[in-house]
mmCIF file of C-alpha atoms and ligand atoms in Angstrom:
data_model
loop_
_atom_site.group_PDB
_atom_site.id
_atom_site.type_symbol
_atom_site.label_atom_id
_atom_site.label_comp_id
_atom_site.label_asym_id
_atom_site.label_seq_id
_atom_site.Cartn_x
_atom_site.Cartn_y
_atom_site.Cartn_z
ATOM 1 C CA MET A 70 32.496 24.574 21.147
ATOM 2 C CA SER A 71 30.392 23.922 18.209
ATOM 3 C CA VAL A 72 28.889 20.465 17.783
ATOM 4 C CA SER A 73 28.829 19.069 14.473
ATOM 5 C CA ILE A 74 25.361 17.008 13.900
ATOM 6 C CA GLU A 75 25.352 14.166 11.512
ATOM 7 C CA PHE A 76 22.836 11.792 10.505
ATOM 8 C CA SER A 77 23.640 8.060 11.593
ATOM 9 C CA GLN A 78 24.889 5.764 9.040
ATOM 10 C CA ARG A 79 21.493 4.173 9.047
ATOM 11 C CA LEU A 80 19.927 7.465 7.775
ATOM 12 C CA GLN A 81 22.993 7.811 5.174
ATOM 13 C CA GLN A 82 22.263 4.498 3.868
ATOM 14 C CA LEU A 83 18.495 5.334 2.738
ATOM 15 C CA PRO A 84 18.508 5.378 -1.108
ATOM 16 C CA PRO A 85 18.348 8.892 -2.691
ATOM 17 C CA TYR A 86 14.712 10.055 -2.452
ATOM 18 C CA LEU A 87 13.985 10.334 -6.149
ATOM 19 C CA PHE A 88 11.070 12.552 -6.020
ATOM 20 C CA VAL A 89 12.906 15.382 -4.847
ATOM 21 C CA GLU A 90 12.993 17.474 -7.740
ATOM 22 C CA ILE A 91 9.125 16.683 -8.856
ATOM 23 C CA ASP A 92 8.133 17.483 -5.325
ATOM 24 C CA ALA A 93 10.000 21.096 -5.485
ATOM 25 C CA ALA A 94 8.360 21.720 -8.746
ATOM 26 C CA LYS A 95 4.788 20.855 -7.461
ATOM 27 C CA ARG A 96 5.276 22.885 -4.668
ATOM 28 C CA LYS A 97 6.295 26.083 -6.606
ATOM 29 C CA ALA A 98 3.589 25.462 -9.279
ATOM 30 C CA LYS A 99 0.828 25.136 -6.374
ATOM 31 C CA ALA A 100 2.357 28.384 -4.848
ATOM 32 C CA GLU A 101 1.997 30.104 -8.188
ATOM 33 C CA GLY A 102 -1.876 29.405 -8.113
ATOM 34 C CA ARG A 103 -1.837 27.242 -11.058
ATOM 35 C CA ASP A 104 -4.806 24.848 -11.547
ATOM 36 C CA ILE A 105 -2.897 21.755 -10.740
ATOM 37 C CA ILE A 106 -4.452 18.396 -11.038
ATOM 38 C CA ASP A 107 -2.787 16.030 -8.804
ATOM 39 C CA LEU A 108 -2.834 12.500 -10.195
ATOM 40 C CA GLY A 109 0.444 11.814 -8.039
ATOM 41 C CA ILE A 110 -0.720 10.952 -4.397
ATOM 42 C CA GLY A 111 -2.881 7.895 -3.305
ATOM 43 C CA ASP A 112 -4.883 9.499 -0.612
ATOM 44 C CA PRO A 113 -8.760 9.253 -1.094
ATOM 45 C CA ASP A 114 -10.333 12.530 -1.872
ATOM 46 C CA THR A 115 -14.229 11.581 -0.773
ATOM 47 C CA PRO A 116 -14.833 11.979 3.062
ATOM 48 C CA THR A 117 -14.602 9.343 5.908
ATOM 49 C CA PRO A 118 -18.247 7.908 5.928
ATOM 50 C CA ALA A 119 -20.551 10.052 8.288
ATOM 51 C CA HIS A 120 -21.308 6.881 10.780
ATOM 52 C CA ILE A 121 -17.892 6.588 11.504
ATOM 53 C CA ILE A 122 -17.251 10.366 12.354
ATOM 54 C CA ALA A 123 -20.356 10.148 14.646
ATOM 55 C CA ALA A 124 -18.679 7.182 16.371
ATOM 56 C CA MET A 125 -15.355 8.992 16.731
ATOM 57 C CA GLN A 126 -17.589 12.158 17.908
ATOM 58 C CA THR A 127 -19.365 10.117 20.617
ATOM 59 C CA ALA A 128 -16.050 8.501 21.741
ATOM 60 C CA VAL A 129 -13.939 11.577 21.889
ATOM 61 C CA GLN A 130 -16.667 12.738 24.437
ATOM 62 C CA ASP A 131 -16.052 10.201 26.676
ATOM 63 C CA ALA A 132 -13.223 10.570 29.163
ATOM 64 C CA ALA A 133 -12.629 6.983 29.512
ATOM 65 C CA ASN A 134 -11.117 7.036 25.879
ATOM 66 C CA HIS A 135 -8.566 9.883 26.946
ATOM 67 C CA HIS A 136 -5.962 7.525 28.670
ATOM 68 C CA TYR A 137 -3.003 5.489 26.996
ATOM 69 C CA ALA A 138 -4.789 2.801 25.337
ATOM 70 C CA LEU A 139 -3.908 -0.794 25.550
ATOM 71 C CA ASP A 140 -1.062 -1.739 23.282
ATOM 72 C CA ALA A 141 -2.818 -4.731 21.802
ATOM 73 C CA GLY A 142 -6.084 -2.654 21.279
ATOM 74 C CA LEU A 143 -9.448 -3.225 22.768
ATOM 75 C CA PRO A 144 -10.708 -6.702 22.768
ATOM 76 C CA SER A 145 -14.054 -5.520 20.966
ATOM 77 C CA LEU A 146 -11.395 -4.162 18.239
ATOM 78 C CA ARG A 147 -9.722 -7.500 17.811
ATOM 79 C CA GLU A 148 -12.934 -9.389 17.764
ATOM 80 C CA THR A 149 -14.324 -6.927 15.174
ATOM 81 C CA ILE A 150 -11.288 -7.700 12.912
ATOM 82 C CA ALA A 151 -11.635 -11.342 13.094
ATOM 83 C CA ARG A 152 -15.278 -11.100 12.346
ATOM 84 C CA TRP A 153 -14.626 -8.829 9.405
ATOM 85 C CA PHE A 154 -11.840 -11.285 8.422
ATOM 86 C CA GLN A 155 -14.008 -14.115 8.450
ATOM 87 C CA GLY A 156 -16.586 -12.534 6.349
ATOM 88 C CA ARG A 157 -14.341 -11.472 3.513
ATOM 89 C CA PHE A 158 -11.791 -14.196 3.539
ATOM 90 C CA HIS A 159 -13.820 -17.089 5.343
ATOM 91 C CA LEU A 160 -11.023 -17.599 7.566
ATOM 92 C CA GLU A 161 -10.784 -17.839 11.358
ATOM 93 C CA LEU A 162 -8.311 -15.944 13.232
ATOM 94 C CA ASP A 163 -7.921 -15.877 16.980
ATOM 95 C CA PRO A 164 -8.331 -12.282 18.036
ATOM 96 C CA VAL A 165 -6.031 -12.868 20.959
ATOM 97 C CA SER A 166 -2.994 -14.366 19.293
ATOM 98 C CA GLU A 167 -3.407 -13.681 15.716
ATOM 99 C CA ILE A 168 -4.471 -10.254 15.108
ATOM 100 C CA TYR A 169 -2.681 -6.979 16.266
ATOM 101 C CA PRO A 170 -3.944 -3.535 15.728
ATOM 102 C CA LEU A 171 -1.683 -1.115 14.427
ATOM 103 C CA ILE A 172 -1.515 2.691 14.116
ATOM 104 C CA GLY A 173 -1.767 2.567 10.529
ATOM 105 C CA SER A 174 -0.159 -0.473 8.348
ATOM 106 C CA LYS A 175 2.884 1.446 7.377
ATOM 107 C CA GLU A 176 4.160 1.706 11.250
ATOM 108 C CA GLY A 177 3.784 -2.066 11.363
ATOM 109 C CA LEU A 178 5.578 -2.797 8.074
ATOM 110 C CA ALA A 179 8.187 -0.482 9.033
ATOM 111 C CA HIS A 180 8.802 -1.894 12.671
ATOM 112 C CA LEU A 181 8.217 -5.685 11.622
ATOM 113 C CA PRO A 182 12.074 -6.361 10.594
ATOM 114 C CA LEU A 183 13.154 -4.968 13.865
ATOM 115 C CA GLY A 184 11.737 -8.025 15.321
ATOM 116 C CA LEU A 185 12.454 -10.500 13.055
ATOM 117 C CA ILE A 186 15.678 -9.847 11.373
ATOM 118 C CA ASN A 187 19.450 -9.408 12.491
ATOM 119 C CA PRO A 188 22.219 -7.197 10.936
ATOM 120 C CA LYS A 189 23.170 -8.630 7.391
ATOM 121 C CA ASP A 190 20.250 -10.644 7.196
ATOM 122 C CA LYS A 191 18.796 -11.132 3.756
ATOM 123 C CA VAL A 192 15.303 -9.602 2.744
ATOM 124 C CA VAL A 193 13.688 -10.122 -0.608
ATOM 125 C CA LEU A 194 11.675 -7.076 -1.749
ATOM 126 C CA THR A 195 9.823 -7.082 -5.123
ATOM 127 C CA GLU A 196 10.616 -3.681 -7.108
ATOM 128 C CA PRO A 197 9.152 -1.480 -8.025
ATOM 129 C CA CYS A 198 7.676 -1.111 -4.636
ATOM 130 C CA TYR A 199 6.127 0.900 -1.774
ATOM 131 C CA PRO A 200 9.180 2.739 -0.609
ATOM 132 C CA ALA A 201 8.590 2.032 3.242
ATOM 133 C CA TYR A 202 9.651 -1.570 2.810
ATOM 134 C CA ARG A 203 13.228 -0.703 1.938
ATOM 135 C CA ALA A 204 13.648 1.989 4.607
ATOM 136 C CA SER A 205 12.592 -0.760 7.250
ATOM 137 C CA VAL A 206 15.160 -3.511 6.201
ATOM 138 C CA ILE A 207 17.753 -0.773 6.101
ATOM 139 C CA PHE A 208 17.081 0.615 9.769
ATOM 140 C CA ALA A 209 17.101 -3.083 10.998
ATOM 141 C CA GLY A 210 20.443 -3.530 9.487
ATOM 142 C CA GLY A 211 19.459 -6.225 6.699
ATOM 143 C CA LYS A 212 20.506 -6.529 3.190
ATOM 144 C CA ILE A 213 18.089 -6.436 0.325
ATOM 145 C CA THR A 214 17.715 -8.635 -2.520
ATOM 146 C CA HIS A 215 15.735 -7.406 -5.530
ATOM 147 C CA ILE A 216 13.300 -9.351 -7.722
ATOM 148 C CA PRO A 217 11.947 -7.168 -10.442
ATOM 149 C CA LEU A 218 8.454 -7.214 -11.353
ATOM 150 C CA LYS A 219 7.953 -7.396 -14.914
ATOM 151 C CA GLU A 220 4.795 -6.655 -17.115
ATOM 152 C CA ASN A 221 5.272 -10.085 -18.992
ATOM 153 C CA HIS A 222 4.942 -11.753 -15.645
ATOM 154 C CA GLY A 223 1.857 -10.031 -14.626
ATOM 155 C CA PHE A 224 4.007 -7.850 -12.161
ATOM 156 C CA LEU A 225 4.525 -11.109 -9.960
ATOM 157 C CA PRO A 226 7.639 -12.109 -8.912
ATOM 158 C CA ASP A 227 9.250 -14.979 -11.147
ATOM 159 C CA LEU A 228 9.663 -17.736 -8.696
ATOM 160 C CA LYS A 229 12.653 -19.296 -10.560
ATOM 161 C CA LYS A 230 14.404 -16.186 -9.377
ATOM 162 C CA LEU A 231 13.416 -16.930 -5.571
ATOM 163 C CA GLU A 232 14.525 -20.199 -5.972
ATOM 164 C CA ASN A 233 18.222 -19.083 -6.667
ATOM 165 C CA VAL A 234 18.110 -16.621 -3.822
ATOM 166 C CA LYS A 235 20.239 -18.402 -0.771
ATOM 167 C CA ASP A 236 19.672 -17.940 2.792
ATOM 168 C CA ALA A 237 16.798 -15.407 2.763
ATOM 169 C CA LYS A 238 14.840 -14.740 5.850
ATOM 170 C CA LEU A 239 12.159 -12.512 4.873
ATOM 171 C CA MET A 240 10.205 -11.784 1.776
ATOM 172 C CA PHE A 241 7.678 -8.775 1.464
ATOM 173 C CA ILE A 242 5.086 -8.970 -1.172
ATOM 174 C CA ASN A 243 2.102 -6.626 -1.923
ATOM 175 C CA TYR A 244 -1.050 -7.512 -3.852
ATOM 176 C CA PRO A 245 -3.110 -5.542 -5.157
ATOM 177 C CA ASN A 246 0.221 -3.836 -5.758
ATOM 178 C CA ASN A 247 1.347 -0.382 -5.418
ATOM 179 C CA PRO A 248 2.542 0.891 -7.849
ATOM 180 C CA THR A 249 1.800 -1.691 -10.752
ATOM 181 C CA ALA A 250 -1.858 -2.235 -9.994
ATOM 182 C CA ALA A 251 -1.452 -6.093 -10.334
ATOM 183 C CA THR A 252 -3.187 -8.733 -8.144
ATOM 184 C CA ALA A 253 -2.042 -12.205 -7.398
ATOM 185 C CA SER A 254 -4.071 -15.428 -7.517
ATOM 186 C CA ARG A 255 -4.573 -18.153 -5.062
ATOM 187 C CA GLU A 256 -2.357 -20.185 -7.561
ATOM 188 C CA PHE A 257 0.605 -17.846 -7.382
ATOM 189 C CA TYR A 258 0.081 -17.678 -3.526
ATOM 190 C CA THR A 259 -0.176 -21.713 -3.223
ATOM 191 C CA GLN A 260 3.309 -21.737 -5.126
ATOM 192 C CA LEU A 261 4.864 -18.833 -3.273
ATOM 193 C CA VAL A 262 3.913 -20.427 0.177
ATOM 194 C CA ALA A 263 5.267 -23.874 -0.941
ATOM 195 C CA LEU A 264 8.549 -22.419 -2.074
ATOM 196 C CA ALA A 265 8.922 -20.133 0.998
ATOM 197 C CA ARG A 266 8.280 -23.019 3.459
ATOM 198 C CA ASP A 267 10.991 -25.057 1.628
ATOM 199 C CA LYS A 268 13.493 -22.416 1.835
ATOM 200 C CA GLY A 269 12.770 -21.216 5.242
ATOM 201 C CA ILE A 270 11.570 -17.794 4.366
ATOM 202 C CA LEU A 271 9.065 -15.862 6.326
ATOM 203 C CA LEU A 272 6.405 -13.952 4.259
ATOM 204 C CA VAL A 273 5.130 -10.383 5.122
ATOM 205 C CA SER A 274 1.877 -9.698 2.753
ATOM 206 C CA ASP A 275 0.826 -6.111 2.350
ATOM 207 C CA MET A 276 -3.032 -5.840 1.630
ATOM 208 C CA ALA A 277 -3.551 -2.367 2.089
ATOM 209 C CA TYR A 278 -5.648 -2.291 -1.078
ATOM 210 C CA SER A 279 -7.637 -5.298 -0.559
ATOM 211 C CA GLU A 280 -10.906 -3.938 -1.090
ATOM 212 C CA ILE A 281 -10.228 -1.742 -4.010
ATOM 213 C CA TYR A 282 -11.036 -4.236 -6.790
ATOM 214 C CA TYR A 283 -12.804 -4.303 -9.904
ATOM 215 C CA ASP A 284 -15.188 -6.575 -12.024
ATOM 216 C CA GLU A 285 -16.133 -8.707 -8.637
ATOM 217 C CA GLN A 286 -12.540 -10.290 -8.852
ATOM 218 C CA LYS A 287 -11.906 -10.122 -5.115
ATOM 219 C CA PRO A 288 -8.172 -10.533 -4.164
ATOM 220 C CA PRO A 289 -7.204 -13.512 -2.007
ATOM 221 C CA SER A 290 -5.526 -13.292 1.410
ATOM 222 C CA LEU A 291 -2.160 -14.727 1.476
ATOM 223 C CA LEU A 292 -3.327 -16.532 4.660
ATOM 224 C CA GLU A 293 -6.059 -18.596 2.687
ATOM 225 C CA ILE A 294 -3.383 -20.715 1.360
ATOM 226 C CA GLU A 295 -2.890 -24.139 3.394
ATOM 227 C CA GLY A 296 0.533 -23.751 5.743
ATOM 228 C CA ALA A 297 0.467 -19.978 5.351
ATOM 229 C CA LYS A 298 0.071 -19.220 8.795
ATOM 230 C CA ASP A 299 2.955 -21.145 9.810
ATOM 231 C CA ILE A 300 4.978 -18.822 7.953
ATOM 232 C CA ALA A 301 3.344 -15.690 7.121
ATOM 233 C CA ILE A 302 1.969 -12.048 8.605
ATOM 234 C CA GLU A 303 -0.426 -10.139 6.593
ATOM 235 C CA PHE A 304 -0.995 -6.296 6.927
ATOM 236 C CA HIS A 305 -4.375 -4.877 6.503
ATOM 237 C CA SER A 306 -5.509 -1.051 6.634
ATOM 238 C CA LEU A 307 -8.596 0.865 7.159
ATOM 239 C CA SER A 308 -7.034 3.922 5.173
ATOM 240 C CA LYS A 309 -8.149 3.080 1.768
ATOM 241 C CA THR A 310 -11.256 0.903 2.130
ATOM 242 C CA TYR A 311 -12.760 3.615 4.707
ATOM 243 C CA ASN A 312 -11.339 6.685 3.445
ATOM 244 C CA MET A 313 -9.419 7.025 6.726
ATOM 245 C CA THR A 314 -5.972 7.615 5.815
ATOM 246 C CA GLY A 315 -5.377 10.501 8.221
ATOM 247 C CA TRP A 316 -6.931 8.324 11.124
ATOM 248 C CA ARG A 317 -4.216 6.216 11.329
ATOM 249 C CA ILE A 318 -5.584 2.396 11.888
ATOM 250 C CA GLY A 319 -5.061 -0.744 10.525
ATOM 251 C CA TRP A 320 -3.751 -4.240 11.765
ATOM 252 C CA ALA A 321 -1.390 -7.024 11.280
ATOM 253 C CA CYS A 322 -2.767 -10.723 11.605
ATOM 254 C CA GLY A 323 -1.107 -14.255 10.692
ATOM 255 C CA ASN A 324 1.486 -16.135 12.614
ATOM 256 C CA PRO A 325 1.414 -15.682 16.184
ATOM 257 C CA LYS A 326 5.056 -15.838 16.909
ATOM 258 C CA MET A 327 5.530 -12.837 13.935
ATOM 259 C CA ILE A 328 2.728 -11.288 15.648
ATOM 260 C CA GLN A 329 4.685 -11.386 19.032
ATOM 261 C CA ALA A 330 7.963 -10.021 17.668
ATOM 262 C CA LEU A 331 5.885 -6.887 16.208
ATOM 263 C CA ALA A 332 4.045 -6.657 19.398
ATOM 264 C CA LYS A 333 7.441 -6.288 21.594
ATOM 265 C CA VAL A 334 9.158 -3.979 19.147
ATOM 266 C CA LYS A 335 5.796 -1.679 19.008
ATOM 267 C CA SER A 336 5.515 -1.841 23.000
ATOM 268 C CA ASN A 337 8.920 0.183 22.897
ATOM 269 C CA PHE A 338 7.985 2.593 20.501
ATOM 270 C CA ASP A 339 4.358 3.667 20.916
ATOM 271 C CA SER A 340 1.413 3.194 23.336
ATOM 272 C CA GLY A 341 -1.347 2.122 21.390
ATOM 273 C CA ILE A 342 -4.123 3.659 19.031
ATOM 274 C CA PHE A 343 -5.950 6.646 20.477
ATOM 275 C CA GLN A 344 -9.023 4.504 21.936
ATOM 276 C CA ALA A 345 -11.491 6.839 20.351
ATOM 277 C CA VAL A 346 -9.878 5.855 16.797
ATOM 278 C CA GLN A 347 -10.251 1.931 17.676
ATOM 279 C CA LEU A 348 -13.964 2.646 18.499
ATOM 280 C CA ALA A 349 -14.167 4.630 14.985
ATOM 281 C CA GLY A 350 -12.218 1.762 13.379
ATOM 282 C CA ILE A 351 -15.123 -0.671 14.848
ATOM 283 C CA ALA A 352 -17.690 1.371 13.257
ATOM 284 C CA ALA A 353 -15.683 1.232 9.982
ATOM 285 C CA LEU A 354 -15.546 -2.391 10.086
ATOM 286 C CA ASN A 355 -19.086 -2.692 10.705
ATOM 287 C CA THR A 356 -20.011 -0.611 7.522
ATOM 288 C CA PRO A 357 -22.317 -2.537 5.084
ATOM 289 C CA ARG A 358 -20.351 -4.266 2.530
ATOM 290 C CA GLU A 359 -22.520 -2.789 0.028
ATOM 291 C CA GLU A 360 -21.266 0.695 0.849
ATOM 292 C CA ILE A 361 -17.868 -0.411 0.077
ATOM 293 C CA GLY A 362 -19.372 -1.560 -3.431
ATOM 294 C CA ASP A 363 -20.140 2.189 -3.976
ATOM 295 C CA LEU A 364 -16.850 3.252 -3.334
ATOM 296 C CA ARG A 365 -15.375 0.641 -5.860
ATOM 297 C CA ARG A 366 -17.829 1.697 -8.412
ATOM 298 C CA MET A 367 -16.852 5.234 -8.032
ATOM 299 C CA TYR A 368 -13.150 4.360 -8.832
ATOM 300 C CA GLU A 369 -14.255 1.901 -11.414
ATOM 301 C CA GLU A 370 -15.987 4.697 -13.322
ATOM 302 C CA ARG A 371 -12.725 7.148 -12.954
ATOM 303 C CA ARG A 372 -10.743 4.496 -14.365
ATOM 304 C CA ASP A 373 -12.617 3.753 -17.107
ATOM 305 C CA THR A 374 -12.940 7.588 -17.895
ATOM 306 C CA LEU A 375 -8.987 8.165 -17.642
ATOM 307 C CA ILE A 376 -8.191 4.995 -19.729
ATOM 308 C CA ASN A 377 -10.725 5.405 -22.650
ATOM 309 C CA GLY A 378 -10.089 9.074 -22.256
ATOM 310 C CA LEU A 379 -6.219 8.615 -22.974
ATOM 311 C CA ARG A 380 -6.701 5.956 -25.344
ATOM 312 C CA ASN A 381 -8.501 8.437 -27.757
ATOM 313 C CA PHE A 382 -4.891 10.117 -27.570
ATOM 314 C CA GLY A 383 -3.210 6.997 -28.546
ATOM 315 C CA TRP A 384 -2.005 6.086 -25.127
ATOM 316 C CA LYS A 385 -2.997 2.651 -24.663
ATOM 317 C CA ILE A 386 -3.135 1.578 -20.857
ATOM 318 C CA PRO A 387 -4.386 -1.704 -19.595
ATOM 319 C CA SER A 388 -7.132 -1.518 -16.927
ATOM 320 C CA PRO A 389 -5.871 -2.351 -13.561
ATOM 321 C CA GLN A 390 -8.052 -5.007 -11.899
ATOM 322 C CA ALA A 391 -7.532 -3.506 -8.385
ATOM 323 C CA SER A 392 -5.926 -0.531 -6.274
ATOM 324 C CA PHE A 393 -6.804 3.104 -7.389
ATOM 325 C CA TYR A 394 -3.410 3.275 -9.317
ATOM 326 C CA VAL A 395 -3.122 3.187 -13.171
ATOM 327 C CA TRP A 396 0.265 2.060 -14.173
ATOM 328 C CA ALA A 397 1.211 3.281 -17.834
ATOM 329 C CA ARG A 398 4.046 2.839 -20.141
ATOM 330 C CA THR A 399 5.773 6.302 -20.425
ATOM 331 C CA PRO A 400 4.427 7.574 -23.873
ATOM 332 C CA LYS A 401 7.414 7.278 -26.299
ATOM 333 C CA LYS A 402 8.141 10.734 -26.980
ATOM 334 C CA PHE A 403 9.563 11.206 -23.391
ATOM 335 C CA LYS A 404 13.170 9.875 -22.442
ATOM 336 C CA GLY A 405 12.299 8.380 -19.200
ATOM 337 C CA SER A 406 9.724 8.660 -16.446
ATOM 338 C CA MET A 407 11.134 11.537 -14.756
ATOM 339 C CA GLU A 408 11.112 13.607 -18.095
ATOM 340 C CA ALA A 409 7.414 12.844 -18.717
ATOM 341 C CA ALA A 410 6.509 13.669 -15.039
ATOM 342 C CA LYS A 411 8.351 17.101 -15.411
ATOM 343 C CA ALA A 412 6.581 17.427 -19.115
ATOM 344 C CA PHE A 413 3.132 16.865 -17.616
ATOM 345 C CA LEU A 414 3.622 19.417 -14.958
ATOM 346 C CA ASP A 415 5.283 22.097 -16.777
ATOM 347 C CA GLN A 416 3.170 21.776 -19.952
ATOM 348 C CA ALA A 417 -0.192 20.564 -18.486
ATOM 349 C CA ASP A 418 -0.330 21.458 -14.860
ATOM 350 C CA ILE A 419 -0.919 17.722 -14.013
ATOM 351 C CA ILE A 420 1.239 15.809 -11.480
ATOM 352 C CA ILE A 421 1.717 12.149 -12.115
ATOM 353 C CA THR A 422 4.611 10.099 -10.441
ATOM 354 C CA PRO A 423 7.530 8.862 -12.321
ATOM 355 C CA GLY A 424 7.989 5.012 -11.977
ATOM 356 C CA VAL A 425 11.569 5.171 -11.509
ATOM 357 C CA GLY A 426 11.036 6.336 -7.995
ATOM 358 C CA PHE A 427 9.645 2.973 -6.603
ATOM 359 C CA GLY A 428 12.716 1.114 -8.022
ATOM 360 C CA PRO A 429 14.625 0.717 -11.328
ATOM 361 C CA SER A 430 12.278 -1.556 -12.618
ATOM 362 C CA GLY A 431 9.838 1.151 -12.457
ATOM 363 C CA GLU A 432 11.562 2.983 -15.274
ATOM 364 C CA GLY A 433 9.283 3.176 -18.470
ATOM 365 C CA PHE A 434 6.398 3.758 -16.701
ATOM 366 C CA VAL A 435 4.295 6.410 -14.812
ATOM 367 C CA ARG A 436 1.811 5.993 -12.160
ATOM 368 C CA MET A 437 -1.657 7.867 -12.173
ATOM 369 C CA THR A 438 -4.032 8.005 -9.177
ATOM 370 C CA LEU A 439 -7.712 7.753 -9.401
ATOM 371 C CA THR A 440 -8.349 9.896 -6.648
ATOM 372 C CA VAL A 441 -9.627 13.051 -8.159
ATOM 373 C CA PRO A 442 -13.466 13.538 -9.174
ATOM 374 C CA LYS A 443 -14.642 12.534 -12.760
ATOM 375 C CA PRO A 444 -14.785 15.880 -14.062
ATOM 376 C CA ARG A 445 -11.153 16.718 -12.984
ATOM 377 C CA LEU A 446 -9.911 13.427 -14.798
ATOM 378 C CA ILE A 447 -12.083 14.520 -18.182
ATOM 379 C CA GLU A 448 -10.093 17.850 -17.795
ATOM 380 C CA ALA A 449 -6.904 15.696 -17.261
ATOM 381 C CA THR A 450 -7.156 13.549 -20.316
ATOM 382 C CA GLU A 451 -7.794 16.685 -22.343
ATOM 383 C CA ARG A 452 -4.922 18.549 -20.964
ATOM 384 C CA ILE A 453 -2.805 15.331 -21.640
ATOM 385 C CA GLY A 454 -4.166 14.726 -25.057
ATOM 386 C CA LYS A 455 -2.560 18.366 -26.065
ATOM 387 C CA ILE A 456 0.877 17.334 -24.898
ATOM 388 C CA LEU A 457 1.114 13.991 -26.528
HETATM 389 N N1 PLP B 629 1.068 -0.465 1.819
HETATM 390 C C1 PLP B 629 0.996 0.292 0.668
HETATM 391 C C2 PLP B 629 1.146 -0.614 -0.459
HETATM 392 C C3 PLP B 629 0.768 1.800 0.628
HETATM 393 O O1 PLP B 629 0.340 2.168 -0.490
HETATM 394 C C4 PLP B 629 0.300 2.308 1.621
HETATM 395 C C5 PLP B 629 -0.280 3.794 1.544
HETATM 396 O O2 PLP B 629 -0.219 4.479 0.695
HETATM 397 C C6 PLP B 629 0.630 1.672 3.032
HETATM 398 C C7 PLP B 629 0.902 0.288 3.081
HETATM 399 C C8 PLP B 629 0.184 2.388 4.359
HETATM 400 O O3 PLP B 629 -0.977 2.702 4.613
HETATM 401 P P1 PLP B 629 -1.514 2.933 6.154
HETATM 402 O O4 PLP B 629 -0.239 3.365 6.894
HETATM 403 O O5 PLP B 629 -2.261 4.209 5.733
HETATM 404 O O6 PLP B 629 -2.176 1.789 6.539
#
C-alpha cells in the first residue's frame, strides 16, 4: 500500500515563507558565479576571537568533555554569565535559579511557549519581527495578536494598543530590534512592565544584539526595571557579541518559574550544550570588554560608510543606534520591498532583505546588514547608486 505523507496541521499553519523567490534567485546568481554582495544575512563575517578558539581546542582534547552535558550547564558557566550580567547591567542574578544556558538563544525562544501557554492562549508579537517567534507560538497552539512597529513611534509598540488587548498571556519584545535596528529606553520598559503586570502578561525579552550598539548608548536590560523579574525572562546570545553564530550558545535569565518551564521543556528535547562549547563560552564571556568596543567601532565605521555612501545618491537613511542592520525606506521607484530586492539582485548583484518578509508592517522598508567588509560596502553603494 502506498502511504501518503502529509505535514502536520501545525506545520501547515506556518505562514508562507516570503523569502522563497528571493532565496531561489540568490542561489541561481551564486551558481552562475556572479560577484554577489550579500547584505541579506545577519551573520558576522569576522572570525571568532583566537582565545575562544584556543579554549575550545583545549576542551575538545579532554575526554571528560565528551559526554552528555548537564542540562542546566556547568555551574562555572552559569556563574560566569552572572558575573558578565552584573558587569554589564549592574544586576545580580542567582546562577542556580535565574540563569539557564541554551544551545543558542533561538532554541530557547522557540521552546519557551511550549512550557507557558495552552492551546488558544493569546500571545502578543510586535511586527515586523524575527520570524522564530511566530513559529514558536503556532507550534504551541497559541493565537497571535500583532502590534505594529511604526517609524513615527520609534519602532516601539504603542502601549495604548497593548492596553486594549484582552487576556494575553505572553508578549515577545526585542531591543535592539531585528529588523528595524530600534532601541528601547528604560522609560519605555518601565511603562511596559507596569502595564504587563497590571494585565497579567508575561514578558519575553530578546536581547541577542545587546552589545552591538553605537555612540556609547548601551541598551538597558528589561530586567533592570523594578518588578520586571516577577513577570519576565530575557534571552541573550554569544552569537553576535563574540562572532559565534555557528557554535550555538546563549542563555535565558530572569523569573525562576519561567526558567523552570523552559528547562522542563528542554530536558525532553535536548541533552545540554557540548561541554567544550560551554568552556569556550566561559572564555568568550571573560573577553576584555574593550575588545567588544573594537567590534562595535568596526560596525560603526561600516554603518557610516553605507549610509553616507547611499545619501550621496539621494537615499536618505536614519543611522541605526544599535544592531548591525540598516532599516531603510524602499526607494520610491520600486512598487514594494520585494520588487526592490529583486531589482537589486538582477541589476546590481546585491542581496538585500525585503521588509515584508518580517511582517506586514515591514512593507515599505528593506533591511541591509553590515556584516561585509568596508571595501565591499563602498562597492555596494556604487552599484546601488547606478540603479537609483
Ligand atoms: N533573536 C534575534 C532577534 C535574532 O536576529 C537572532 C539571530 O539572528 C536570534 C535571536 C538567534 O540567535 P542565536 O540563536 O544565534 O543565539
